[in-house]
XYZ file of N, CA and C in Angstrom:
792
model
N 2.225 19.484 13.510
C 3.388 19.164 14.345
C 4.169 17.981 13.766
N 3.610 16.990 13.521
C 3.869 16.060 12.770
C 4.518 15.817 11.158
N 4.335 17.005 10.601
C 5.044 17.638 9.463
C 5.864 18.240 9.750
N 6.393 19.268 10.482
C 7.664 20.014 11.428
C 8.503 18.855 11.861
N 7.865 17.556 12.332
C 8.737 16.871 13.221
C 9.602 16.015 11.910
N 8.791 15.362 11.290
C 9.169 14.727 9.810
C 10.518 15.379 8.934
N 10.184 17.064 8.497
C 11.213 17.063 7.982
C 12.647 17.601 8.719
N 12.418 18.028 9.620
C 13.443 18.031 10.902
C 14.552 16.476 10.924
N 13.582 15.587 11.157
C 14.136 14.302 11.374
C 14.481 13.942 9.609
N 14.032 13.902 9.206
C 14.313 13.780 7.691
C 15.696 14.538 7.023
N 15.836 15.761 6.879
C 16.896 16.423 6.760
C 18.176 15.944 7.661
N 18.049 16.299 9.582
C 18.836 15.739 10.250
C 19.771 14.523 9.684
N 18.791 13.399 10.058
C 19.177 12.188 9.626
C 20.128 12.091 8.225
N 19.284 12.649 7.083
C 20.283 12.485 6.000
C 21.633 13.101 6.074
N 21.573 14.383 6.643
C 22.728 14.570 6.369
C 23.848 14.030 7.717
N 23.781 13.091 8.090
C 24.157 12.630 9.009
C 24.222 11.344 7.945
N 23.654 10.865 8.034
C 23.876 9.174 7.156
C 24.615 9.490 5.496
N 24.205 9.980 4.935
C 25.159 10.218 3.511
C 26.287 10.226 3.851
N 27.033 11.011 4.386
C 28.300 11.526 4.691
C 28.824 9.865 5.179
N 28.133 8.798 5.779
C 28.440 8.071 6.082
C 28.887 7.260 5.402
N 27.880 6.415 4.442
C 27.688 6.151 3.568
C 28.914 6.269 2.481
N 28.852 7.593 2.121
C 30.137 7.793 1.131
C 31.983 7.821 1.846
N 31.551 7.901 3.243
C 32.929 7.513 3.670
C 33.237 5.868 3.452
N 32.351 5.660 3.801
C 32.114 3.661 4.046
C 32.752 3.718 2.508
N 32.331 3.878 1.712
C 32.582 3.488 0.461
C 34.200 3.904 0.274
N 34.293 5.235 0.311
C 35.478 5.115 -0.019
C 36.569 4.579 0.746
N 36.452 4.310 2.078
C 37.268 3.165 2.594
C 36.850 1.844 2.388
N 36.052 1.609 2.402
C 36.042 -0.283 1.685
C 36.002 -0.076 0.187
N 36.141 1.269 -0.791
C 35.941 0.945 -2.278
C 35.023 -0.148 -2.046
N 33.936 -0.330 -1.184
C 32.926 -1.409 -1.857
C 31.650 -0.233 -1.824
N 30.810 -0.483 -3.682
C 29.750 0.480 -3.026
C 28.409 0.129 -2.699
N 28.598 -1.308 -2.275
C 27.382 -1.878 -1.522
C 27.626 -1.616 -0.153
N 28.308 -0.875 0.746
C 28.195 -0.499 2.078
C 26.969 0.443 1.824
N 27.147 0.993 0.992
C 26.107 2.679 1.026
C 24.690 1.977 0.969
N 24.917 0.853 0.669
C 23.212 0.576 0.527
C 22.844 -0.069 1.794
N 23.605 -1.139 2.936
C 23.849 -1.351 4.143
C 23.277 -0.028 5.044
N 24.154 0.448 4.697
C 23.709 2.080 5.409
C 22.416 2.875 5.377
N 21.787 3.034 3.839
C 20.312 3.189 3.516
C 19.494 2.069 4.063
N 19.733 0.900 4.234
C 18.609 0.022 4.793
C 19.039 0.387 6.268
N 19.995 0.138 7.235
C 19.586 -0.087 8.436
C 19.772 1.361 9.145
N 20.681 2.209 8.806
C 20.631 3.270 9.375
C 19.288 4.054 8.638
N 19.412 4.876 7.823
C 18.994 5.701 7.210
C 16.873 5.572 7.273
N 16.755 4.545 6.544
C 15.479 4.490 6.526
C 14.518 3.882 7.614
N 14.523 3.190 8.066
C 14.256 2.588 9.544
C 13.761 4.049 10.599
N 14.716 5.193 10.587
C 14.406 6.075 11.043
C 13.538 6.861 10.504
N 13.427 7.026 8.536
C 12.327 7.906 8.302
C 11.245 7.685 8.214
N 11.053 6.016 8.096
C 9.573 5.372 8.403
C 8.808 5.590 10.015
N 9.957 5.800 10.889
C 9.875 5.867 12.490
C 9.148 7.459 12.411
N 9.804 8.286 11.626
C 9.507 9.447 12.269
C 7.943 9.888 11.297
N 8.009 9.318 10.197
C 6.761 9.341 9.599
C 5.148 8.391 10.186
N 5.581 7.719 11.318
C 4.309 7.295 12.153
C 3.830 5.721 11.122
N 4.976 5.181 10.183
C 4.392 4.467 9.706
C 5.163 2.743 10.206
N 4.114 1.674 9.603
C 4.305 0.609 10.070
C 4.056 -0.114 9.067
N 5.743 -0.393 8.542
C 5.670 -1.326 7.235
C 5.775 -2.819 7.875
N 4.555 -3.472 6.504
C 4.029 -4.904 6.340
C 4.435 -5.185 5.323
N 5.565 -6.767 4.991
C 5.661 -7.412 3.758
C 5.340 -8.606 3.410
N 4.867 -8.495 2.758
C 3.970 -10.001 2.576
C 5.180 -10.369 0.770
N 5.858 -12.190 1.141
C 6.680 -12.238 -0.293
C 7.736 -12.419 -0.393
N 8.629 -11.833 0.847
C 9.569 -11.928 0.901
C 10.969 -13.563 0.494
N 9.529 -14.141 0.359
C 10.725 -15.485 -0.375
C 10.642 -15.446 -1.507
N 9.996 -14.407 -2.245
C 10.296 -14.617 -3.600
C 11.710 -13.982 -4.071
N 12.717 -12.953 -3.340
C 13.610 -12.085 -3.485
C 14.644 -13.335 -3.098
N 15.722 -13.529 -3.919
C 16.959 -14.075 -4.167
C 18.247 -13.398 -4.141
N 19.125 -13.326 -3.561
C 19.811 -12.338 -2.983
C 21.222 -12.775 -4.350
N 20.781 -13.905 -4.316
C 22.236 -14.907 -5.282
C 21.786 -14.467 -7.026
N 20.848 -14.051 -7.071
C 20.433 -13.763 -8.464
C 19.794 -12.133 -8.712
N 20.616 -11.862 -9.706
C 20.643 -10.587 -10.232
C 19.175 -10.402 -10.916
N 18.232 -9.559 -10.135
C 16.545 -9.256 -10.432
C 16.484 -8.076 -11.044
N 14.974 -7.539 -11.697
C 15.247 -5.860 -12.083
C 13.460 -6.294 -11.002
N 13.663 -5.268 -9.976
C 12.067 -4.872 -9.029
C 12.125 -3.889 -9.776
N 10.542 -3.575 -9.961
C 9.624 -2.895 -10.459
C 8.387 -2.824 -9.519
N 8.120 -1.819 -9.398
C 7.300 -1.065 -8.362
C 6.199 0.158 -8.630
N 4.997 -0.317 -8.546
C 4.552 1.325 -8.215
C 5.044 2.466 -7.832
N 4.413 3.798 -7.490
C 4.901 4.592 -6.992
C 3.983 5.632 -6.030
N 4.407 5.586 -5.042
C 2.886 6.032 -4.438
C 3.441 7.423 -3.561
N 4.399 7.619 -3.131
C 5.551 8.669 -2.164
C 6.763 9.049 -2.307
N 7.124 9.803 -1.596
C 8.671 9.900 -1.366
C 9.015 8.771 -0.546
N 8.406 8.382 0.751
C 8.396 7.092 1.447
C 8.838 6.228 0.906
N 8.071 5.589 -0.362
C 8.435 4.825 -0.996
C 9.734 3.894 -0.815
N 10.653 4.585 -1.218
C 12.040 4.507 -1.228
C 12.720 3.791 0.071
N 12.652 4.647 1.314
C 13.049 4.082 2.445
C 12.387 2.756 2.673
N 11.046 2.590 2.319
C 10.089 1.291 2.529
C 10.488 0.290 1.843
N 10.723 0.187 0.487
C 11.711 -0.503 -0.502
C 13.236 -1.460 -0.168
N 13.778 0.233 0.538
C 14.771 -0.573 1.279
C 15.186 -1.501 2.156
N 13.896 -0.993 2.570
C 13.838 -2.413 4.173
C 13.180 -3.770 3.722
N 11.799 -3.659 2.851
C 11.374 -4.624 1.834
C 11.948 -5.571 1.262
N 13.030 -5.329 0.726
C 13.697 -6.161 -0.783
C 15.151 -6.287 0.010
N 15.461 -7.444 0.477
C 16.183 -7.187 1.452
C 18.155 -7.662 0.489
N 18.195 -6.617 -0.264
C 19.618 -7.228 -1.071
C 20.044 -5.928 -1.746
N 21.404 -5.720 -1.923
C 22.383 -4.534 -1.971
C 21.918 -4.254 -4.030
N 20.100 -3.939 -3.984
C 20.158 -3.228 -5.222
C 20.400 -1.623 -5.522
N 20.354 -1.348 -6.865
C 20.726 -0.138 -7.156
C 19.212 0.400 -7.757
N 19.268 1.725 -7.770
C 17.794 2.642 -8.321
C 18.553 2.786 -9.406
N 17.334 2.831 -10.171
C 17.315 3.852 -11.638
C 16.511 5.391 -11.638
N 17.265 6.228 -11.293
C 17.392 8.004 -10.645
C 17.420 8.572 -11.762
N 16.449 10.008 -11.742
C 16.436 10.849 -12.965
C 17.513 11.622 -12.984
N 18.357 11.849 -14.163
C 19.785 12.291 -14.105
C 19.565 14.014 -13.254
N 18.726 14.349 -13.001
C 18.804 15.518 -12.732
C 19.161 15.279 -10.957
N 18.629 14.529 -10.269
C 19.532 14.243 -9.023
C 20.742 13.596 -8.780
N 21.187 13.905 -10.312
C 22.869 13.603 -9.819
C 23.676 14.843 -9.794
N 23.130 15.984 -9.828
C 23.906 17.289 -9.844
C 22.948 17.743 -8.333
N 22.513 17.042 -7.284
C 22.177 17.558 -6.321
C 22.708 17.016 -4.940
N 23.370 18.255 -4.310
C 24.708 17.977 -3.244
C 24.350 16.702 -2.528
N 25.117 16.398 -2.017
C 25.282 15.172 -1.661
C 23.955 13.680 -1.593
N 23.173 14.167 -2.342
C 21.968 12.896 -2.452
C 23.113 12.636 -4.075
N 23.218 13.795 -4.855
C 23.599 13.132 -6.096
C 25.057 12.060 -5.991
N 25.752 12.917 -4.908
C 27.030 12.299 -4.699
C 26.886 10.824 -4.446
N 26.270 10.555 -3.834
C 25.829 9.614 -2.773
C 25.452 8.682 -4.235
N 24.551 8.892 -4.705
C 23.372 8.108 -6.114
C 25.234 7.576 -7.079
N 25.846 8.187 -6.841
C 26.616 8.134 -8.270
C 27.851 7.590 -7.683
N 28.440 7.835 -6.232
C 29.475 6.611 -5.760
C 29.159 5.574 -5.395
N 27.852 5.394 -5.007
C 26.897 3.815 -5.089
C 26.905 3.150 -6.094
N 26.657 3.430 -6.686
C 26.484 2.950 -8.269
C 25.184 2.752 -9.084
N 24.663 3.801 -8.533
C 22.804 3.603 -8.872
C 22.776 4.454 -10.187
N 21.500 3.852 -11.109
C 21.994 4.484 -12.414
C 20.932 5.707 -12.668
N 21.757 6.497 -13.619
C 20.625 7.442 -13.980
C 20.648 7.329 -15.170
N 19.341 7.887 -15.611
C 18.483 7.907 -17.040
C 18.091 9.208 -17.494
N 18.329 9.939 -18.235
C 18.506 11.039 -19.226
C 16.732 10.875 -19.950
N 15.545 10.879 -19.478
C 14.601 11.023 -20.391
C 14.454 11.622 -21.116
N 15.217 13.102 -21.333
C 14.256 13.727 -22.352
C 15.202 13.830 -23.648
N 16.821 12.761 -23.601
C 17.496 12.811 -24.696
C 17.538 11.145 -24.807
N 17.021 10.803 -26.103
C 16.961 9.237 -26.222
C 18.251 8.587 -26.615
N 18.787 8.826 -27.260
C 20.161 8.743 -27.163
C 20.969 8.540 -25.799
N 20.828 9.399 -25.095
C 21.541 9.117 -23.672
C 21.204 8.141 -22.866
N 19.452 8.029 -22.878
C 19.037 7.174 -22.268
C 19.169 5.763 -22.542
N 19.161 5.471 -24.160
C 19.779 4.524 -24.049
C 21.168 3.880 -23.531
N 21.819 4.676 -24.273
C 23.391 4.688 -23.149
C 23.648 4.202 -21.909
N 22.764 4.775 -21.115
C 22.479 4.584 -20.131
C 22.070 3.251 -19.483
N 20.713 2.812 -20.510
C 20.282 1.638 -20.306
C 21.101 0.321 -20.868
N 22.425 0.626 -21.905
C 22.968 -0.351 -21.943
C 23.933 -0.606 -21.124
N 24.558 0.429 -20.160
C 25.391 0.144 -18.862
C 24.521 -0.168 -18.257
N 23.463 0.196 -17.604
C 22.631 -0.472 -16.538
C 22.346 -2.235 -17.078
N 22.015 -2.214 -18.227
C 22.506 -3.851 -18.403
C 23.696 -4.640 -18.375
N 24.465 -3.969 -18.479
C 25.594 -4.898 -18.531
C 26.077 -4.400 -16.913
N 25.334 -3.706 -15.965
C 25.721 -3.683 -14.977
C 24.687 -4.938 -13.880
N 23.757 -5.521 -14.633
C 23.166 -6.085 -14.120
C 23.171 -7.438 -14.593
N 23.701 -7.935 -15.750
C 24.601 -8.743 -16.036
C 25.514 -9.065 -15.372
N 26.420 -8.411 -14.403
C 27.786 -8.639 -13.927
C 27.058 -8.803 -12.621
N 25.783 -9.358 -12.260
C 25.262 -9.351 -10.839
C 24.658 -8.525 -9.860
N 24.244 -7.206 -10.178
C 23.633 -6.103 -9.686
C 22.433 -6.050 -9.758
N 21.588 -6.129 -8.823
C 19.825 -5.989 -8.786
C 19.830 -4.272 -9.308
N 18.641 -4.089 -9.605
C 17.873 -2.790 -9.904
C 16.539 -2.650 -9.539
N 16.394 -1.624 -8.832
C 15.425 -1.245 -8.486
C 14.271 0.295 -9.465
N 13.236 -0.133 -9.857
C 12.599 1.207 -10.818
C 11.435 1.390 -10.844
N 10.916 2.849 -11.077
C 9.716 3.234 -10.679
C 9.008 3.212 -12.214
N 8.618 2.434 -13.307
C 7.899 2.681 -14.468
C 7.003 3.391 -14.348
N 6.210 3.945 -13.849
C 5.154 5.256 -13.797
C 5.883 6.525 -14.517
N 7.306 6.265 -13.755
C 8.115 7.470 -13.978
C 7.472 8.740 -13.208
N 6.320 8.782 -12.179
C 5.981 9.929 -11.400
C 5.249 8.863 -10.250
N 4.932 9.961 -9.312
C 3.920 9.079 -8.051
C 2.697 9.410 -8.689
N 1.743 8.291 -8.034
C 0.929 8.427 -8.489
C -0.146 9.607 -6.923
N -1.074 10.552 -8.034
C -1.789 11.487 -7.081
C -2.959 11.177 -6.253
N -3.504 10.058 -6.753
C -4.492 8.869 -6.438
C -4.922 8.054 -5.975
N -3.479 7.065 -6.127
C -3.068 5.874 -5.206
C -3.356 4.577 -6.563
N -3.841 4.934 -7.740
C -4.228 4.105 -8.433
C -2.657 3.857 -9.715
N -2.913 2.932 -9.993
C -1.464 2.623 -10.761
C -0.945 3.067 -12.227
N -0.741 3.913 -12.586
C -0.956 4.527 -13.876
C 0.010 3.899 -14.937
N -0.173 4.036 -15.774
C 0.379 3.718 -17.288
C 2.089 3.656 -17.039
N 2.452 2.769 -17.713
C 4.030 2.165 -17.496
C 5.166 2.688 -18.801
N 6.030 3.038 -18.543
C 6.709 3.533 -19.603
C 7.617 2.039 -20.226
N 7.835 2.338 -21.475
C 8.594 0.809 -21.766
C 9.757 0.377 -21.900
N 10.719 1.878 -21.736
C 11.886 1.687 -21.737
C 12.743 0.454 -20.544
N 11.962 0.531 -19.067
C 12.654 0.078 -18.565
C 12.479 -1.891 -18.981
N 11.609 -2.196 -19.532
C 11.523 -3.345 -19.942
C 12.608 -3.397 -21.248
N 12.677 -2.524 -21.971
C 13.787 -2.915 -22.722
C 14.838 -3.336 -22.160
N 15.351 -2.635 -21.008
C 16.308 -3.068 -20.188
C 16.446 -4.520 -19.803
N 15.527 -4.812 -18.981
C 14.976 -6.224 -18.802
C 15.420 -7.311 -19.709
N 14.531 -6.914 -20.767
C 14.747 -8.076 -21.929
C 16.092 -8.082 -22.515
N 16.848 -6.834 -22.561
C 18.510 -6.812 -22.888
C 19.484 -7.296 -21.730
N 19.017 -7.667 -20.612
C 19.871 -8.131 -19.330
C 19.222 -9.627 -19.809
N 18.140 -9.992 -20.068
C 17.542 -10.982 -19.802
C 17.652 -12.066 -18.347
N 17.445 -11.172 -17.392
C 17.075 -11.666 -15.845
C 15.365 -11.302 -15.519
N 15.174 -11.993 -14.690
C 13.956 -12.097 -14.127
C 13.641 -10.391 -13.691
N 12.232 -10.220 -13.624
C 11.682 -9.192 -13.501
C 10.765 -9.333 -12.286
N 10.999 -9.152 -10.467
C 10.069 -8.953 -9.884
C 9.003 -8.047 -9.602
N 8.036 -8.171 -9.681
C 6.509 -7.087 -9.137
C 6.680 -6.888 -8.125
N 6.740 -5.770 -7.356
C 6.438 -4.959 -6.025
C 5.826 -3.636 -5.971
N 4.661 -4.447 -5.069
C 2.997 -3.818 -5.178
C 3.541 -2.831 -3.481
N 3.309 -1.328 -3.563
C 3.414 -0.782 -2.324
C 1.828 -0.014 -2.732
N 1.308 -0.174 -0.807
C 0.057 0.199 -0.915
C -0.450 1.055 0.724
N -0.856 2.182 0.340
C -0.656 2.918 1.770
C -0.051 3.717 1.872
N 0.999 4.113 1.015
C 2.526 5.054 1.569
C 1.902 6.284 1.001
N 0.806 6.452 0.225
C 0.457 7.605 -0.319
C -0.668 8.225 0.483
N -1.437 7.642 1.382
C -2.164 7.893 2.236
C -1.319 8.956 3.566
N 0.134 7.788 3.470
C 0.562 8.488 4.850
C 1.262 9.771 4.298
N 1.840 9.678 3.556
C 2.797 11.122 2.492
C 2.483 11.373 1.166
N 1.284 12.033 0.749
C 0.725 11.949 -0.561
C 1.700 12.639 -1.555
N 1.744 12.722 -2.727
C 2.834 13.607 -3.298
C 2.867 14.879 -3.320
N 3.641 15.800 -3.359
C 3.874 17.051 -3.514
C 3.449 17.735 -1.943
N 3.628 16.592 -1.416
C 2.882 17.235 0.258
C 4.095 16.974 1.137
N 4.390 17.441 2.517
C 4.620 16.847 3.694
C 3.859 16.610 4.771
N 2.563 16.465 4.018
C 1.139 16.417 5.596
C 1.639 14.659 5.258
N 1.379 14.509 6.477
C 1.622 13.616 7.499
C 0.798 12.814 8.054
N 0.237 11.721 7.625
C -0.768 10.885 8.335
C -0.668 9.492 8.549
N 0.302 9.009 9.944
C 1.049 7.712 10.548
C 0.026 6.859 10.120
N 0.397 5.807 9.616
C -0.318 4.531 9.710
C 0.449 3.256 8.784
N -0.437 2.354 7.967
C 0.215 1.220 7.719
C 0.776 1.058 5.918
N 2.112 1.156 5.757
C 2.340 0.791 4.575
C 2.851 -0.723 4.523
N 2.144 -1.344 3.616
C 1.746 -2.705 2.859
C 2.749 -2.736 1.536
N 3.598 -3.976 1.672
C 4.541 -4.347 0.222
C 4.839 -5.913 0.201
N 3.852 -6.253 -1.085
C 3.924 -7.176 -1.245
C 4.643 -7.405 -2.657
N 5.667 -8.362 -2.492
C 6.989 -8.772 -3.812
C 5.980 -10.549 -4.130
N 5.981 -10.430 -5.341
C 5.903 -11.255 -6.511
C 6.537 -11.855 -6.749
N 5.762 -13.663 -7.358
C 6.694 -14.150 -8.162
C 8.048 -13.534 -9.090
N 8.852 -13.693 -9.334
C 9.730 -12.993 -10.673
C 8.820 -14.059 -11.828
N 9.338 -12.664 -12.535
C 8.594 -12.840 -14.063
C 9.918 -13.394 -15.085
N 10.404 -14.357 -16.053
C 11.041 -15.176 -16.633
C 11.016 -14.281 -17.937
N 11.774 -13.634 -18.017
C 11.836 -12.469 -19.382
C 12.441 -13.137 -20.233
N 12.751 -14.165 -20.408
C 12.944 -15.515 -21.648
C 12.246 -15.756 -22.716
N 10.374 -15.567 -21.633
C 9.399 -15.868 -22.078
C 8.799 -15.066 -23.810
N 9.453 -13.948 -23.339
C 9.169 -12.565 -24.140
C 10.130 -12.316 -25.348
N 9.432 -12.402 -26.529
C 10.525 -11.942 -27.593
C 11.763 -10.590 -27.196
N 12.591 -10.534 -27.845
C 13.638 -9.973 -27.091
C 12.935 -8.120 -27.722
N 12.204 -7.782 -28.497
C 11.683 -6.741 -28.569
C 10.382 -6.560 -28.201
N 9.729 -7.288 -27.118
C 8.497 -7.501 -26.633
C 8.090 -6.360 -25.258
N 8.811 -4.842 -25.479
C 8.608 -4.514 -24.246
C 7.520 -4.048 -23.706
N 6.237 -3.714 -25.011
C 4.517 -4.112 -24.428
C 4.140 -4.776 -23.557
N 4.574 -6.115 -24.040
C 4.161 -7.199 -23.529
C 4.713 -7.429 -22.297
N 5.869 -7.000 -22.010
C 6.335 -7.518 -20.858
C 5.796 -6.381 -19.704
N 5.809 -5.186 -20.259
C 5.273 -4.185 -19.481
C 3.531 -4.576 -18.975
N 3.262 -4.837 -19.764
C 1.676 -5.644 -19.307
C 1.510 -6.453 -18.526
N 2.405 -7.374 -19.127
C 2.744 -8.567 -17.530
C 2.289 -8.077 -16.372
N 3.645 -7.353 -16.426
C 4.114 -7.094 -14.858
C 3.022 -6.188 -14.449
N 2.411 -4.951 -14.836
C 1.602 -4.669 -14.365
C 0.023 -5.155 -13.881
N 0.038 -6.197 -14.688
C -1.285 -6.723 -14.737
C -1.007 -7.334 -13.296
N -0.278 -7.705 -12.833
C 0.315 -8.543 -11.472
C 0.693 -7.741 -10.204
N 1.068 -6.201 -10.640
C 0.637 -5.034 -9.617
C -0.291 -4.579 -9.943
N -1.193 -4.672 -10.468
C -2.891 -4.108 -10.071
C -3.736 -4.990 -9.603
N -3.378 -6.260 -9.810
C -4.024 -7.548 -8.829
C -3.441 -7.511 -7.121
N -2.416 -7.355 -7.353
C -2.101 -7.279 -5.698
C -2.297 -5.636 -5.448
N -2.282 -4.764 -6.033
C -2.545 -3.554 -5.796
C -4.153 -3.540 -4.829
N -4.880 -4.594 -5.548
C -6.337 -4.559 -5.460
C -6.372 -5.509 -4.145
N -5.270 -6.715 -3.821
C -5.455 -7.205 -3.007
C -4.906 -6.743 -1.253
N -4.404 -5.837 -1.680
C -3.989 -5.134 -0.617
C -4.670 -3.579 0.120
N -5.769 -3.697 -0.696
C -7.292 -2.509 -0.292
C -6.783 -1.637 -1.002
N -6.360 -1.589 -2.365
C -5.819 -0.509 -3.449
C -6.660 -0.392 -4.186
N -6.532 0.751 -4.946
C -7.250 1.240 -6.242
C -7.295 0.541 -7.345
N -6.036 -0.531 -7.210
C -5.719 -0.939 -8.426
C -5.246 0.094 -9.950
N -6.025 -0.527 -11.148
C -5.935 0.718 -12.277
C -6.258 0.278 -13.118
N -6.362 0.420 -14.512
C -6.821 0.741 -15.281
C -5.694 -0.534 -16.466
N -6.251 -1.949 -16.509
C -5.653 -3.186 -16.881
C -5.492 -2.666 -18.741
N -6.432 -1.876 -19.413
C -5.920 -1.397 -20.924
C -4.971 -0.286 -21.191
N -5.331 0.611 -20.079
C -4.438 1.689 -20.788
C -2.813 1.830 -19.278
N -2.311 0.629 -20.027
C -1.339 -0.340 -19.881
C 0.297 0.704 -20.087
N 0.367 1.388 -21.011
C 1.498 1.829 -21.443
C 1.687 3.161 -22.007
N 2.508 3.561 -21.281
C 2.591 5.729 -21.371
C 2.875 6.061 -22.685
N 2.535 7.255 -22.366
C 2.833 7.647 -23.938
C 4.327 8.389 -24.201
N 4.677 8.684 -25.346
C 6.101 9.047 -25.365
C 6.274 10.403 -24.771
N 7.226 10.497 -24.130
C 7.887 11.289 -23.451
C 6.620 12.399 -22.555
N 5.602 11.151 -21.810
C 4.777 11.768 -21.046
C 4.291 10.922 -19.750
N 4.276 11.544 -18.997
C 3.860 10.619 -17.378
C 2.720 10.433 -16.769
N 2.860 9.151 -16.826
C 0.977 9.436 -16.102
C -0.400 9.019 -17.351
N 0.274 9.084 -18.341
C -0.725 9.449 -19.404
C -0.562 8.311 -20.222
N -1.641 7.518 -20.928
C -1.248 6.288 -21.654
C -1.356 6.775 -23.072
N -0.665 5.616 -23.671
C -0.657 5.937 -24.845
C -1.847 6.645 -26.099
N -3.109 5.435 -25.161
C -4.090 5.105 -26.084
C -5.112 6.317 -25.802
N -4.828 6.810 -24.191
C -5.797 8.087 -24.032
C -4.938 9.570 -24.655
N -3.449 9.235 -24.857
C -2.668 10.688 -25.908
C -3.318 10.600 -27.213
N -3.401 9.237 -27.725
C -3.815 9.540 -28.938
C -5.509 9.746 -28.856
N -6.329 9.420 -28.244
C -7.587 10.101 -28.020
C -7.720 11.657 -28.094
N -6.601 11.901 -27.199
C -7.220 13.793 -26.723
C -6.616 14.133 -28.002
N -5.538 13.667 -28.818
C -4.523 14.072 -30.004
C -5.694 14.607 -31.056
N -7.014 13.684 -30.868
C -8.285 13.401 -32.261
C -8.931 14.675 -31.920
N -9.165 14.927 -30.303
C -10.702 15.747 -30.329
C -10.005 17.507 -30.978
């Protein structure tokens, strides 16, 4: 019942709030209304109808006056709405280009100004990633999932490194945000349904100064090493502190265990 009721209210709602959203925008041409709209309308309700009860522990580490890149686990579709209410400042996602050709979520992603990333052509993606820097340069937070998938587990899997290139080419601070729970209540590839407590705790920002300007190992390590500690401190799985960094053009999978199965 509780899965019936979810995407009922889920569907409803969106298409009721987008439409909003992209009007807001195009009468204020501002496209930080649309994100106004995703935090207080939009998501508030899909956490309501999903039975869950978000906790943030951190919240003074988020600076509203300074342009951040959050970095996050990935544990749901939830996720997202939880994020929004979390991180409380008009950032943008980094979206797989393939939901920008999808009716009005893509519309919505692309008069906001949220960026998308082209993975499976490197070329584009960079492209991509050098407007998303110089869009975050000009004062724009970003919000991104480095897993690049949810995780099926709850445990934190291997980080891709592109989006730290980003990072280190904006050269702004990099916050950790550890979400823990949201996969319990909406596991992936599911709509079963099980109300209870999602946990998000935001991090120091990380000083990407620190890091040679082609250091995106290293910086990818960082930050994760700092969501699998709070991952762990928040009754998580945590993960797996070596096999640190994905392998090329694969999800989920680290480098060091591709080139393992590559041997046998």
């Amino acid at each position: 019942m509780r899965k019936l009721f979810c995407i009922f209210v889920a569907g409803v709602w969106t298409l009721f709030c987008f439409p909003i959203a992209i009007l807001a925008m195009l009468l204020t041409l501002n496209p930080s209304r649309s994100i106004w709209v995703a935090r207080e309308l939009w998501s508030p309700v899909l956490l309501w109808a999903g039975g869950a009860k978000l906790e943030v522990i951190g919240q003074e580490n988020v600076d509203p006056n300074r342009p951040t890149i959050y970095v996050a686990n990935h544990q749901s579709t939830i996720d997202i709405p939880a994020h929004f209410l979390a991180v409380p400042v008009p950032f943008r996602y980094v979206a797989k280009t393939q939901l920008k050709w999808v009716p009005l979520i893509g519309w919505y992603l692309a008069l906001a100004g949220h960026v998308f990333i082209n993975r499976s052509n490197r070329s584009k993606a960079i492209t991509s990633l050098n407007a998303a820097a110089a869009k975050i340069r000009g004062g724009t937070s970003i919000f991104l999932y480095p897993e690049g998938t949810r995780s099926t587990d709850g445990r934190v899997l291997p980080f891709k490194k592109g989006p730290f290139a980003l990072a280190l080419k904006a050269r702004v601070p990099v916050c950790p945000v550890t979400i823990e729970g949201s996969g319990d209540l909406m596991p992936k590839s599911t709509w079963n349904i099980t109300p209870g407590p999602i946990r998000v705790k935001i991090g120091k920002p990380i000083d990407t100064t620190t890091f040679a300007e082609n250091d995106r190992e290293g910086l990818a390590r960082a930050v994760r090493a700092v969501i699998i500690a709070d991952s762990l401190s928040l009754g998580g799985k945590g993960g797996d502190v070596d096999d640190a960094v994905a392998a090329a053009g694969a999800e989920g999978v680290s480098d060091a265990r591709a080139r393992a199965l590559s041997s046998i």
